[in-house]
Amino acid sequence: MSLLIVENVTKRFGGLVAVNDVSFELQEGEALGLIGPNGAGKTTLFNVISGNYLPDEGRIIYDERYDITGLKPHRICKFGIARTFQIVKPFASLSVVDNVMVGAFLRTSDTREAERQARDAVEFVGLGTQADIPASSLTTAGRKRLELARALATAPRLLLLDEVMAGLTPTESVKIVELIRQIRDERGVTLLVIEHVMKAIMSLSDRIAVLHHGELIAIDEPSVIARDEGVVEAYLGKEFELADD
């Protein structure tokens, strides 16, 4: 079943076409990677899907029956679409668990239940021993995990991850990839993932979509994308092609 359908989406900023007539479908249970050069339109597309931007053309269909185009972000989140941000901005003075409770209140108004759900999410992402410390005390890797916990607390069916590995060491990135796999496999969450760490995104994704100058130039299995001449020329480079061989 197609959980998300992006249909001929275009987004302009004045004379700049940031996303140009992009269409694809995301199947329930799938992990779809979204790659491309800086400025290719990846985050803009995320912002259209999550309700931060209104597309100039096209539609976003959720669960094959809900047209969520142009809805406010909180309403889209209520449908079951959550997202993380590349630049993580927790409520620094609040504890880790209190930060996550903010997300849990989307589904419940009961404080005890919100705390229970928040602590469950915090434990799941590996921050259980740091649940009651201020979010400002977390490392960069810890803040990335907190961002995932806040999103998970909204009980999403679809999770949009915007460069969750940015700023992490190779070892930290490997651990985050393992956690993202757990989110899909153990929590049944469908994933749409923007990432520049090619080794990570190639191993994590069932398919890869490639944006270049706002246009979708390829979408296929990782092994096919790695050898696509247009993708190699536009983004991956010959070094990646040779290393992959």
mmCIF file of C-alpha atoms in Angstrom:
data_model
loop_
_atom_site.group_PDB
_atom_site.id
_atom_site.type_symbol
_atom_site.label_atom_id
_atom_site.label_comp_id
_atom_site.label_asym_id
_atom_site.label_seq_id
_atom_site.Cartn_x
_atom_site.Cartn_y
_atom_site.Cartn_z
ATOM 1 C CA MET A 1 0.000 0.000 0.000
ATOM 2 C CA SER A 2 1.219 3.504 -0.817
ATOM 3 C CA LEU A 3 1.442 5.352 2.490
ATOM 4 C CA LEU A 4 2.573 8.570 0.820
ATOM 5 C CA ILE A 5 1.997 9.820 -2.719
ATOM 6 C CA VAL A 6 3.853 12.920 -3.876
ATOM 7 C CA GLU A 7 2.090 14.035 -7.030
ATOM 8 C CA ASN A 8 3.628 16.616 -9.411
ATOM 9 C CA VAL A 9 4.832 18.841 -6.574
ATOM 10 C CA THR A 10 6.412 22.173 -7.468
ATOM 11 C CA LYS A 11 7.620 24.839 -5.028
ATOM 12 C CA ARG A 12 8.938 28.236 -6.118
ATOM 13 C CA PHE A 13 10.582 31.055 -4.206
ATOM 14 C CA GLY A 14 10.221 34.036 -6.511
ATOM 15 C CA GLY A 15 12.081 33.094 -9.690
ATOM 16 C CA LEU A 16 13.794 30.097 -8.073
ATOM 17 C CA VAL A 17 12.166 26.714 -8.664
ATOM 18 C CA ALA A 18 13.311 24.741 -5.604
ATOM 19 C CA VAL A 19 11.221 21.636 -6.365
ATOM 20 C CA ASN A 20 10.102 20.999 -9.923
ATOM 21 C CA ASP A 21 7.244 18.607 -10.764
ATOM 22 C CA VAL A 22 8.372 15.846 -8.383
ATOM 23 C CA SER A 23 6.330 12.639 -8.158
ATOM 24 C CA PHE A 24 6.924 9.375 -6.303
ATOM 25 C CA GLU A 25 5.180 6.894 -4.022
ATOM 26 C CA LEU A 26 6.392 5.564 -0.691
ATOM 27 C CA GLN A 27 5.162 2.117 0.288
ATOM 28 C CA GLU A 28 4.177 1.315 3.865
ATOM 29 C CA GLY A 29 7.098 -0.290 5.703
ATOM 30 C CA GLU A 30 9.644 1.022 3.207
ATOM 31 C CA ALA A 31 12.795 3.027 3.859
ATOM 32 C CA LEU A 32 13.287 5.496 1.008
ATOM 33 C CA GLY A 33 16.509 7.503 0.896
ATOM 34 C CA LEU A 34 16.505 11.001 -0.564
ATOM 35 C CA ILE A 35 19.878 12.229 -1.813
ATOM 36 C CA GLY A 36 21.277 15.014 -3.947
ATOM 37 C CA PRO A 37 23.661 17.983 -3.853
ATOM 38 C CA ASN A 38 23.181 20.869 -1.432
ATOM 39 C CA GLY A 39 20.418 23.071 -2.803
ATOM 40 C CA ALA A 40 18.799 20.218 -4.719
ATOM 41 C CA GLY A 41 15.448 20.770 -2.981
ATOM 42 C CA LYS A 42 15.467 17.903 -0.472
ATOM 43 C CA THR A 43 14.579 19.865 2.672
ATOM 44 C CA THR A 44 12.140 22.029 0.708
ATOM 45 C CA LEU A 45 10.332 18.850 -0.304
ATOM 46 C CA PHE A 46 10.274 17.753 3.352
ATOM 47 C CA ASN A 47 8.794 21.119 4.279
ATOM 48 C CA VAL A 48 6.038 20.696 1.692
ATOM 49 C CA ILE A 49 5.198 17.189 2.910
ATOM 50 C CA SER A 50 5.181 18.206 6.589
ATOM 51 C CA GLY A 51 3.088 21.335 6.042
ATOM 52 C CA ASN A 52 5.729 24.010 6.592
ATOM 53 C CA TYR A 53 5.403 25.100 2.950
ATOM 54 C CA LEU A 54 2.407 25.212 0.651
ATOM 55 C CA PRO A 55 3.272 23.815 -2.796
ATOM 56 C CA ASP A 56 2.640 26.014 -5.800
ATOM 57 C CA GLU A 57 1.507 22.972 -7.755
ATOM 58 C CA GLY A 58 0.787 19.327 -7.023
ATOM 59 C CA ARG A 59 -0.660 17.304 -4.156
ATOM 60 C CA ILE A 60 0.405 15.209 -1.173
ATOM 61 C CA ILE A 61 -1.776 12.149 -0.586
ATOM 62 C CA TYR A 62 -1.500 10.173 2.656
ATOM 63 C CA ASP A 63 -2.684 6.609 3.185
ATOM 64 C CA GLU A 64 -4.123 6.613 -0.356
ATOM 65 C CA ARG A 65 -7.200 8.582 0.721
ATOM 66 C CA TYR A 66 -6.267 11.790 2.556
ATOM 67 C CA ASP A 67 -5.255 14.892 0.641
ATOM 68 C CA ILE A 68 -3.038 16.637 3.198
ATOM 69 C CA THR A 69 -1.746 19.320 0.811
ATOM 70 C CA GLY A 70 -1.354 22.617 2.640
ATOM 71 C CA LEU A 71 -2.550 21.421 6.038
ATOM 72 C CA LYS A 72 -0.872 22.927 9.096
ATOM 73 C CA PRO A 73 2.088 20.934 10.480
ATOM 74 C CA HIS A 74 0.283 19.942 13.689
ATOM 75 C CA ARG A 75 -2.626 18.503 11.695
ATOM 76 C CA ILE A 76 -0.264 16.553 9.446
ATOM 77 C CA CYS A 77 1.528 15.246 12.538
ATOM 78 C CA LYS A 78 -1.850 14.166 13.931
ATOM 79 C CA PHE A 79 -2.345 12.074 10.781
ATOM 80 C CA GLY A 80 0.840 10.202 11.682
ATOM 81 C CA ILE A 81 3.657 12.033 9.876
ATOM 82 C CA ALA A 82 6.522 13.199 12.093
ATOM 83 C CA ARG A 83 9.859 14.726 11.164
ATOM 84 C CA THR A 84 13.247 15.600 12.574
ATOM 85 C CA PHE A 85 15.333 18.642 11.732
ATOM 86 C CA GLN A 86 18.954 18.826 10.661
ATOM 87 C CA ILE A 87 19.646 21.560 13.230
ATOM 88 C CA VAL A 88 18.429 20.153 16.539
ATOM 89 C CA LYS A 89 16.895 22.723 18.895
ATOM 90 C CA PRO A 90 15.656 21.074 22.093
ATOM 91 C CA PHE A 91 14.175 23.024 24.984
ATOM 92 C CA ALA A 92 17.575 23.353 26.619
ATOM 93 C CA SER A 93 16.412 24.071 30.165
ATOM 94 C CA LEU A 94 13.921 21.191 30.242
ATOM 95 C CA SER A 95 14.896 17.625 31.025
ATOM 96 C CA VAL A 96 15.225 15.043 28.286
ATOM 97 C CA VAL A 97 11.955 13.376 29.258
ATOM 98 C CA ASP A 98 10.108 16.709 29.468
ATOM 99 C CA ASN A 99 11.261 17.528 25.927
ATOM 100 C CA VAL A 100 9.812 14.245 24.698
ATOM 101 C CA MET A 101 6.556 14.741 26.619
ATOM 102 C CA VAL A 102 5.856 17.706 24.344
ATOM 103 C CA GLY A 103 5.482 15.216 21.488
ATOM 104 C CA ALA A 104 3.496 12.748 23.569
ATOM 105 C CA PHE A 105 0.846 15.368 24.336
ATOM 106 C CA LEU A 106 -0.218 15.139 20.679
ATOM 107 C CA ARG A 107 -1.987 11.859 21.501
ATOM 108 C CA THR A 108 -2.987 12.300 25.140
ATOM 109 C CA SER A 109 -3.887 15.064 27.577
ATOM 110 C CA ASP A 110 -3.077 12.916 30.590
ATOM 111 C CA THR A 111 0.245 13.991 32.103
ATOM 112 C CA ARG A 112 1.053 10.579 33.577
ATOM 113 C CA GLU A 113 0.363 8.829 30.292
ATOM 114 C CA ALA A 114 2.428 11.412 28.396
ATOM 115 C CA GLU A 115 5.331 10.838 30.770
ATOM 116 C CA ARG A 116 5.003 7.058 30.416
ATOM 117 C CA GLN A 117 5.096 7.330 26.618
ATOM 118 C CA ALA A 118 7.970 9.796 26.760
ATOM 119 C CA ARG A 119 10.075 7.570 29.020
ATOM 120 C CA ASP A 120 9.377 4.631 26.721
ATOM 121 C CA ALA A 121 10.644 6.629 23.725
ATOM 122 C CA VAL A 122 13.671 7.903 25.662
ATOM 123 C CA GLU A 123 14.573 4.363 26.695
ATOM 124 C CA PHE A 124 14.104 3.103 23.136
ATOM 125 C CA VAL A 125 16.587 5.611 21.677
ATOM 126 C CA GLY A 126 19.195 4.803 24.313
ATOM 127 C CA LEU A 127 18.861 7.832 26.600
ATOM 128 C CA GLY A 128 17.244 6.056 29.537
ATOM 129 C CA THR A 129 20.044 6.871 31.982
ATOM 130 C CA GLN A 130 19.919 10.546 30.934
ATOM 131 C CA ALA A 131 16.150 10.966 31.018
ATOM 132 C CA ASP A 132 16.116 13.466 33.873
ATOM 133 C CA ILE A 133 19.114 15.636 32.995
ATOM 134 C CA PRO A 134 18.751 18.976 31.165
ATOM 135 C CA ALA A 135 18.729 18.608 27.388
ATOM 136 C CA SER A 136 21.529 21.189 27.283
ATOM 137 C CA SER A 137 23.844 18.595 28.880
ATOM 138 C CA LEU A 138 23.581 16.165 25.960
ATOM 139 C CA THR A 139 26.325 15.633 23.407
ATOM 140 C CA THR A 140 25.620 16.160 19.701
ATOM 141 C CA ALA A 141 24.886 12.432 19.342
ATOM 142 C CA GLY A 142 22.612 12.577 22.387
ATOM 143 C CA ARG A 143 20.680 15.494 20.941
ATOM 144 C CA LYS A 144 20.172 13.575 17.709
ATOM 145 C CA ARG A 145 18.724 10.700 19.746
ATOM 146 C CA LEU A 146 16.531 13.152 21.634
ATOM 147 C CA GLU A 147 15.214 14.475 18.322
ATOM 148 C CA LEU A 148 14.277 10.924 17.326
ATOM 149 C CA ALA A 149 12.582 10.338 20.689
ATOM 150 C CA ARG A 150 10.517 13.512 20.353
ATOM 151 C CA ALA A 151 9.324 12.393 16.935
ATOM 152 C CA LEU A 152 8.574 8.843 18.114
ATOM 153 C CA ALA A 153 6.502 10.176 21.012
ATOM 154 C CA THR A 154 3.927 11.430 18.480
ATOM 155 C CA ALA A 155 3.318 7.781 17.440
ATOM 156 C CA PRO A 156 4.091 8.255 13.729
ATOM 157 C CA ARG A 157 3.430 5.832 10.900
ATOM 158 C CA LEU A 158 5.770 7.850 8.665
ATOM 159 C CA LEU A 159 8.972 9.496 9.871
ATOM 160 C CA LEU A 160 10.897 12.080 7.835
ATOM 161 C CA LEU A 161 14.565 12.172 8.883
ATOM 162 C CA ASP A 162 16.562 15.217 7.777
ATOM 163 C CA GLU A 163 20.303 14.475 7.976
ATOM 164 C CA VAL A 164 20.149 12.818 11.368
ATOM 165 C CA MET A 165 23.806 11.775 10.973
ATOM 166 C CA ALA A 166 25.134 15.292 10.307
ATOM 167 C CA GLY A 167 27.916 16.184 12.738
ATOM 168 C CA LEU A 168 28.384 12.644 14.035
ATOM 169 C CA THR A 169 31.560 10.586 14.049
ATOM 170 C CA PRO A 170 31.654 7.436 11.888
ATOM 171 C CA THR A 171 31.125 5.275 14.994
ATOM 172 C CA GLU A 172 28.165 7.387 16.133
ATOM 173 C CA SER A 173 26.688 7.233 12.617
ATOM 174 C CA VAL A 174 26.828 3.422 12.623
ATOM 175 C CA LYS A 175 24.930 3.359 15.920
ATOM 176 C CA ILE A 176 22.304 5.790 14.628
ATOM 177 C CA VAL A 177 21.793 3.638 11.519
ATOM 178 C CA GLU A 178 21.186 0.656 13.815
ATOM 179 C CA LEU A 179 18.649 2.700 15.786
ATOM 180 C CA ILE A 180 16.852 3.824 12.615
ATOM 181 C CA ARG A 181 16.586 0.186 11.524
ATOM 182 C CA GLN A 182 15.044 -0.631 14.909
ATOM 183 C CA ILE A 183 12.515 2.156 14.455
ATOM 184 C CA ARG A 184 11.357 0.568 11.210
ATOM 185 C CA ASP A 185 11.606 -3.087 12.200
ATOM 186 C CA GLU A 186 10.401 -2.943 15.812
ATOM 187 C CA ARG A 187 8.014 0.006 15.672
ATOM 188 C CA GLY A 188 6.767 -0.520 12.118
ATOM 189 C CA VAL A 189 7.505 3.043 11.048
ATOM 190 C CA THR A 190 7.913 3.898 7.360
ATOM 191 C CA LEU A 191 10.948 6.097 6.655
ATOM 192 C CA LEU A 192 11.851 8.896 4.264
ATOM 193 C CA VAL A 193 15.487 9.815 4.900
ATOM 194 C CA ILE A 194 17.644 12.721 3.679
ATOM 195 C CA GLU A 195 21.313 11.909 4.123
ATOM 196 C CA HIS A 196 24.743 12.781 2.712
ATOM 197 C CA VAL A 197 26.579 9.845 4.322
ATOM 198 C CA MET A 198 26.403 7.569 1.301
ATOM 199 C CA LYS A 199 27.547 4.363 2.978
ATOM 200 C CA ALA A 200 24.832 4.767 5.596
ATOM 201 C CA ILE A 201 21.977 5.702 3.265
ATOM 202 C CA MET A 202 22.838 2.971 0.755
ATOM 203 C CA SER A 203 22.776 0.298 3.469
ATOM 204 C CA LEU A 204 19.644 1.643 5.151
ATOM 205 C CA SER A 205 17.351 2.241 2.168
ATOM 206 C CA ASP A 206 15.185 -0.113 0.142
ATOM 207 C CA ARG A 207 15.171 2.486 -2.628
ATOM 208 C CA ILE A 208 16.971 5.766 -3.287
ATOM 209 C CA ALA A 209 15.443 8.885 -4.849
ATOM 210 C CA VAL A 210 17.825 11.473 -6.304
ATOM 211 C CA LEU A 211 17.050 15.181 -6.604
ATOM 212 C CA HIS A 212 19.131 17.541 -8.739
ATOM 213 C CA HIS A 213 18.229 21.199 -9.320
ATOM 214 C CA GLY A 214 14.806 20.453 -7.837
ATOM 215 C CA GLU A 215 14.033 17.602 -10.240
ATOM 216 C CA LEU A 216 13.776 13.887 -9.531
ATOM 217 C CA ILE A 217 16.418 12.402 -11.829
ATOM 218 C CA ALA A 218 16.321 8.795 -10.592
ATOM 219 C CA ILE A 219 14.583 6.467 -8.150
ATOM 220 C CA ASP A 220 15.581 2.821 -7.805
ATOM 221 C CA GLU A 221 17.307 0.250 -5.617
ATOM 222 C CA PRO A 222 20.632 1.414 -4.100
ATOM 223 C CA SER A 223 22.728 -0.915 -6.267
ATOM 224 C CA VAL A 224 21.155 0.540 -9.413
ATOM 225 C CA ILE A 225 21.479 4.148 -8.226
ATOM 226 C CA ALA A 226 25.176 3.638 -7.424
ATOM 227 C CA ARG A 227 25.795 2.795 -11.080
ATOM 228 C CA ASP A 228 23.434 5.280 -12.716
ATOM 229 C CA GLU A 229 25.589 7.476 -14.964
ATOM 230 C CA GLY A 230 23.382 10.524 -14.488
ATOM 231 C CA VAL A 231 23.485 10.205 -10.698
ATOM 232 C CA VAL A 232 27.242 9.593 -10.642
ATOM 233 C CA GLU A 233 27.826 12.674 -12.777
ATOM 234 C CA ALA A 234 25.389 14.909 -10.891
ATOM 235 C CA TYR A 235 26.214 13.887 -7.337
ATOM 236 C CA LEU A 236 28.076 10.718 -6.393
ATOM 237 C CA GLY A 237 31.216 11.217 -8.484
ATOM 238 C CA LYS A 238 33.492 8.633 -10.084
ATOM 239 C CA GLU A 239 35.237 8.017 -6.768
ATOM 240 C CA PHE A 240 32.042 6.591 -5.281
ATOM 241 C CA GLU A 241 31.395 4.469 -8.373
ATOM 242 C CA LEU A 242 34.870 2.942 -8.208
ATOM 243 C CA ALA A 243 34.733 2.459 -4.425
ATOM 244 C CA ASP A 244 31.380 0.714 -4.724
ATOM 245 C CA ASP A 245 32.859 -1.734 -7.242
#
